[in-house]
Amino acid sequence: DIQMTQSPSSLSANVGDRVSITCRASQGIRKDLGWYQQKPGQAPKRLIYSATNLQGGAPSRFSGSISGADFILTISSLQPEDVATYYCLQHNSYPYTFGQGTKLEIK
Amino acid sequence: QVQLVQSGAEVKKPGASVKVSCKTSGYTFIGYPMYWVRQAPGQGLDWMGWINPNTGATYYVQKFEGRVTMTRDTSSDTAYMELSSLTSDDTAVYYCSLILPSDYWGQGTLVIVSS
């Protein structure tokens, strides 16, 4: 199974800060990765698909990038409504696997 | 618009089974795989498997193999996930979802396993 190692597990930042979350795959997954945002009591919602593409309707402050084996979700300017838990999901090979999640809070 | 509407919360005793339904509308049901994901209280997301609504073919994550059955009813555009031999570790919110290529999720079904 492909392991997705997500870091950090929690993050606290100021409104307006640039924040980044990383997922590293245990083996190559091409660009078969999505980033999801989940707010308490809600279903997850995809922000980024195919590692670098912004999902329709997602705010443009969210972006996805790749650096070597690392997949990175960046919020360019943190907003209060971004408080949530973020997950990556690889869908390159079965079983699909999620990262462990990153809980993002406002300082 | 695409909608996935799941059945209501369930309370089950250990050893019992639960069957969660996912009624779909707004798209061609047989055109896209239906995925199931669960989330234990305070925990992360756990991918369980999928069903191809057109053929009925399924893929189950190994840790659920033998306990999970995913089915569908093409006459009502509804997908089902049944989990048997329940333990307290199965207490979770269960989601149906169309995660590829699009992104639609049901509202989740809370299953509580308690004696």
Coordinates of C-alpha atoms in Angstrom, one line a residue:
Chain A
D1 CA 0.0 0.0 0.0
I2 CA 1.1 3.5 -0.7
Q3 CA 1.7 5.5 2.6
M4 CA 0.9 9.2 2.5
T5 CA 2.9 11.0 5.2
Q6 CA 1.4 14.4 5.9
S7 CA 2.9 17.2 7.9
P8 CA 2.5 19.0 10.1
S9 CA -0.3 17.3 12.1
S10 CA -1.4 20.7 13.4
L11 CA -0.6 24.3 12.5
S12 CA -1.4 27.7 14.0
A13 CA -0.9 30.8 12.0
N14 CA -2.1 34.4 11.8
V15 CA -4.6 35.8 9.4
G16 CA -2.8 36.9 6.3
D17 CA 0.0 34.4 6.7
R18 CA 1.2 32.1 4.0
V19 CA 0.9 28.5 5.2
S20 CA 2.0 25.2 3.6
I21 CA 1.1 21.6 4.2
T22 CA 3.1 18.7 2.8
C23 CA 2.3 15.1 1.8
R24 CA 5.0 12.7 0.9
A25 CA 4.1 9.5 -0.9
S26 CA 6.0 6.3 -0.2
Q27 CA 6.3 5.6 -3.9
G28 CA 5.6 7.4 -7.1
I29 CA 2.0 8.5 -7.7
R30 CA 2.5 10.8 -10.7
K31 CA 0.1 13.6 -10.1
D32 CA -2.7 11.4 -8.8
L33 CA -3.4 13.4 -5.7
G34 CA -6.1 15.6 -4.3
W35 CA -6.3 18.0 -1.4
Y36 CA -9.4 18.2 0.7
Q37 CA -10.7 20.6 3.3
Q38 CA -13.0 19.3 6.1
K39 CA -14.8 21.6 8.5
P40 CA -16.3 20.3 11.7
G41 CA -19.5 18.4 11.1
Q42 CA -19.2 18.6 7.3
A43 CA -18.1 16.3 4.5
P44 CA -14.7 16.8 3.0
K45 CA -14.5 19.2 0.0
R46 CA -11.8 19.0 -2.7
L47 CA -9.7 22.1 -3.2
I48 CA -7.0 20.7 -5.6
Y49 CA -7.1 17.9 -8.1
S50 CA -4.3 16.2 -10.0
A51 CA -1.9 17.8 -7.5
T52 CA -1.8 21.2 -9.0
N53 CA -5.2 22.1 -10.4
L54 CA -7.7 24.3 -8.5
Q55 CA -11.1 22.8 -8.1
G56 CA -13.9 24.9 -9.5
G57 CA -15.3 27.1 -6.8
A58 CA -12.3 26.9 -4.6
P59 CA -10.7 30.2 -3.6
S60 CA -7.7 31.2 -5.6
R61 CA -5.6 31.6 -2.5
F62 CA -5.3 27.8 -2.4
S63 CA -2.7 26.2 -4.7
G64 CA -1.0 22.9 -5.1
S65 CA 2.6 22.2 -6.1
I66 CA 5.1 19.4 -6.3
S67 CA 8.7 19.4 -5.1
G68 CA 10.4 16.2 -5.7
A69 CA 8.5 13.6 -3.8
D70 CA 6.6 16.2 -1.8
F71 CA 3.1 17.4 -2.7
I72 CA 2.4 20.8 -1.2
L73 CA -0.8 22.7 -0.4
T74 CA -0.3 26.4 0.0
I75 CA -2.7 29.0 1.3
S76 CA -1.3 32.3 0.1
S77 CA -3.1 34.5 2.7
L78 CA -4.8 32.7 5.5
Q79 CA -8.4 33.7 6.2
P80 CA -10.5 32.9 9.3
E81 CA -12.8 30.7 7.2
D82 CA -9.8 28.5 6.4
V83 CA -9.9 27.0 9.9
A84 CA -10.4 23.3 9.1
T85 CA -8.6 20.0 8.8
Y86 CA -6.8 19.3 5.5
Y87 CA -6.2 15.9 3.9
C88 CA -4.3 14.6 0.9
L89 CA -5.6 11.6 -1.0
Q90 CA -3.6 9.5 -3.5
H91 CA -5.6 7.8 -6.1
N92 CA -2.8 6.3 -8.1
S93 CA -3.1 2.8 -7.0
Y94 CA -5.4 0.7 -4.8
P95 CA -6.0 1.0 -2.0
Y96 CA -6.4 4.8 -2.2
T97 CA -4.9 6.3 0.9
F98 CA -5.4 9.6 2.8
G99 CA -2.8 11.5 4.7
Q100 CA -3.3 11.7 8.4
G101 CA -4.6 15.2 8.3
T102 CA -3.5 18.7 9.3
K103 CA -5.6 20.7 11.7
L104 CA -5.2 24.4 10.9
E105 CA -6.1 27.0 13.5
I106 CA -5.8 30.8 13.7
K107 CA -3.5 32.3 16.3
Chain B
Q1 CA -27.6 19.3 -9.6
V2 CA -25.8 16.3 -8.3
Q3 CA -27.1 15.1 -4.9
L4 CA -26.1 12.1 -2.7
V5 CA -28.6 11.6 0.1
Q6 CA -27.7 9.0 2.7
S7 CA -29.8 7.1 5.2
G8 CA -30.1 8.2 8.8
A9 CA -28.1 7.4 11.8
E10 CA -28.0 3.9 13.2
V11 CA -27.3 2.4 16.6
K12 CA -26.2 -1.2 16.5
K13 CA -25.1 -3.8 19.0
P14 CA -21.7 -5.5 18.7
G15 CA -21.9 -8.4 16.2
A16 CA -24.7 -6.9 14.2
S17 CA -24.7 -5.6 10.7
V18 CA -25.6 -2.2 9.3
K19 CA -26.6 -1.2 5.8
V20 CA -26.2 2.4 4.7
S21 CA -27.9 3.7 1.6
C22 CA -26.9 6.5 -0.7
K23 CA -29.7 7.8 -3.0
T24 CA -28.3 9.7 -6.0
S25 CA -29.7 12.2 -8.4
G26 CA -28.6 14.7 -11.0
Y27 CA -26.2 12.6 -13.0
T28 CA -25.9 9.3 -14.8
F29 CA -25.7 6.8 -11.9
I30 CA -24.1 4.0 -13.9
G31 CA -21.4 6.4 -15.3
Y32 CA -19.2 6.9 -12.3
P33 CA -17.8 4.7 -9.5
M34 CA -19.2 5.2 -6.0
Y35 CA -16.6 5.4 -3.3
W36 CA -17.1 4.8 0.5
V37 CA -15.1 6.6 3.1
R38 CA -15.5 6.4 6.9
Q39 CA -14.3 8.6 9.7
A40 CA -14.2 7.5 13.3
P41 CA -14.9 10.2 16.0
G42 CA -12.0 12.7 16.1
Q43 CA -10.0 10.7 13.6
G44 CA -9.0 11.0 9.9
L45 CA -10.5 9.8 6.7
D46 CA -10.4 6.0 5.9
W47 CA -11.0 4.9 2.3
M48 CA -13.1 1.7 2.3
G49 CA -13.5 0.8 -1.4
W50 CA -15.7 1.4 -4.4
I51 CA -18.4 -0.1 -6.6
N52 CA -18.9 0.3 -10.3
P53 CA -22.6 0.9 -10.5
N54 CA -22.7 -0.2 -14.1
T55 CA -21.2 -3.7 -13.7
G56 CA -21.5 -4.2 -10.0
A57 CA -17.8 -4.8 -9.7
T58 CA -16.3 -3.9 -6.4
Y59 CA -13.0 -3.2 -4.7
Y60 CA -12.7 -3.5 -0.9
V61 CA -9.8 -2.4 1.2
Q62 CA -8.2 -5.5 2.7
K63 CA -9.0 -4.7 6.3
F64 CA -12.7 -4.7 5.5
E65 CA -12.6 -7.7 3.2
G66 CA -15.1 -10.4 4.4
R67 CA -17.1 -7.8 6.4
V68 CA -18.1 -5.2 3.8
T69 CA -20.5 -5.6 0.9
M70 CA -21.1 -2.8 -1.6
T71 CA -24.1 -3.1 -3.9
R72 CA -26.3 -0.9 -6.0
D73 CA -29.8 -0.7 -7.4
T74 CA -29.8 0.8 -10.8
S75 CA -33.6 1.1 -10.9
S76 CA -33.5 3.6 -8.0
D77 CA -30.0 5.0 -8.6
T78 CA -29.0 4.0 -5.1
A79 CA -25.8 2.6 -3.7
Y80 CA -25.5 0.6 -0.5
M81 CA -22.7 -0.3 1.9
E82 CA -23.3 -3.1 4.4
L83 CA -20.8 -3.8 7.2
S84 CA -21.1 -6.9 9.3
S85 CA -19.7 -8.3 12.6
L86 CA -19.7 -4.8 14.0
T87 CA -17.4 -3.8 16.9
S88 CA -17.0 -0.5 18.7
D89 CA -14.1 0.3 16.4
D90 CA -16.7 0.6 13.6
T91 CA -18.4 3.6 15.3
A92 CA -17.9 6.2 12.6
V93 CA -19.5 8.5 10.1
Y94 CA -19.8 6.7 6.8
Y95 CA -19.7 8.7 3.5
C96 CA -20.6 7.8 0.0
S97 CA -18.8 10.0 -2.5
L98 CA -18.0 10.6 -6.2
I99 CA -14.4 11.6 -5.7
L100 CA -13.3 10.9 -9.3
P101 CA -13.4 12.7 -11.6
S102 CA -15.7 15.1 -9.8
D103 CA -16.2 15.8 -6.1
Y104 CA -19.6 15.1 -4.5
W105 CA -20.2 13.7 -1.1
G106 CA -23.2 12.5 0.8
Q107 CA -24.0 14.1 4.1
G108 CA -22.6 11.2 6.1
T109 CA -24.3 8.5 8.2
L110 CA -23.4 8.1 11.8
V111 CA -23.2 4.5 12.9
I112 CA -22.8 3.9 16.6
V113 CA -21.9 0.4 17.8
S114 CA -22.6 0.0 21.5
S115 CA -23.9 -2.7 23.8

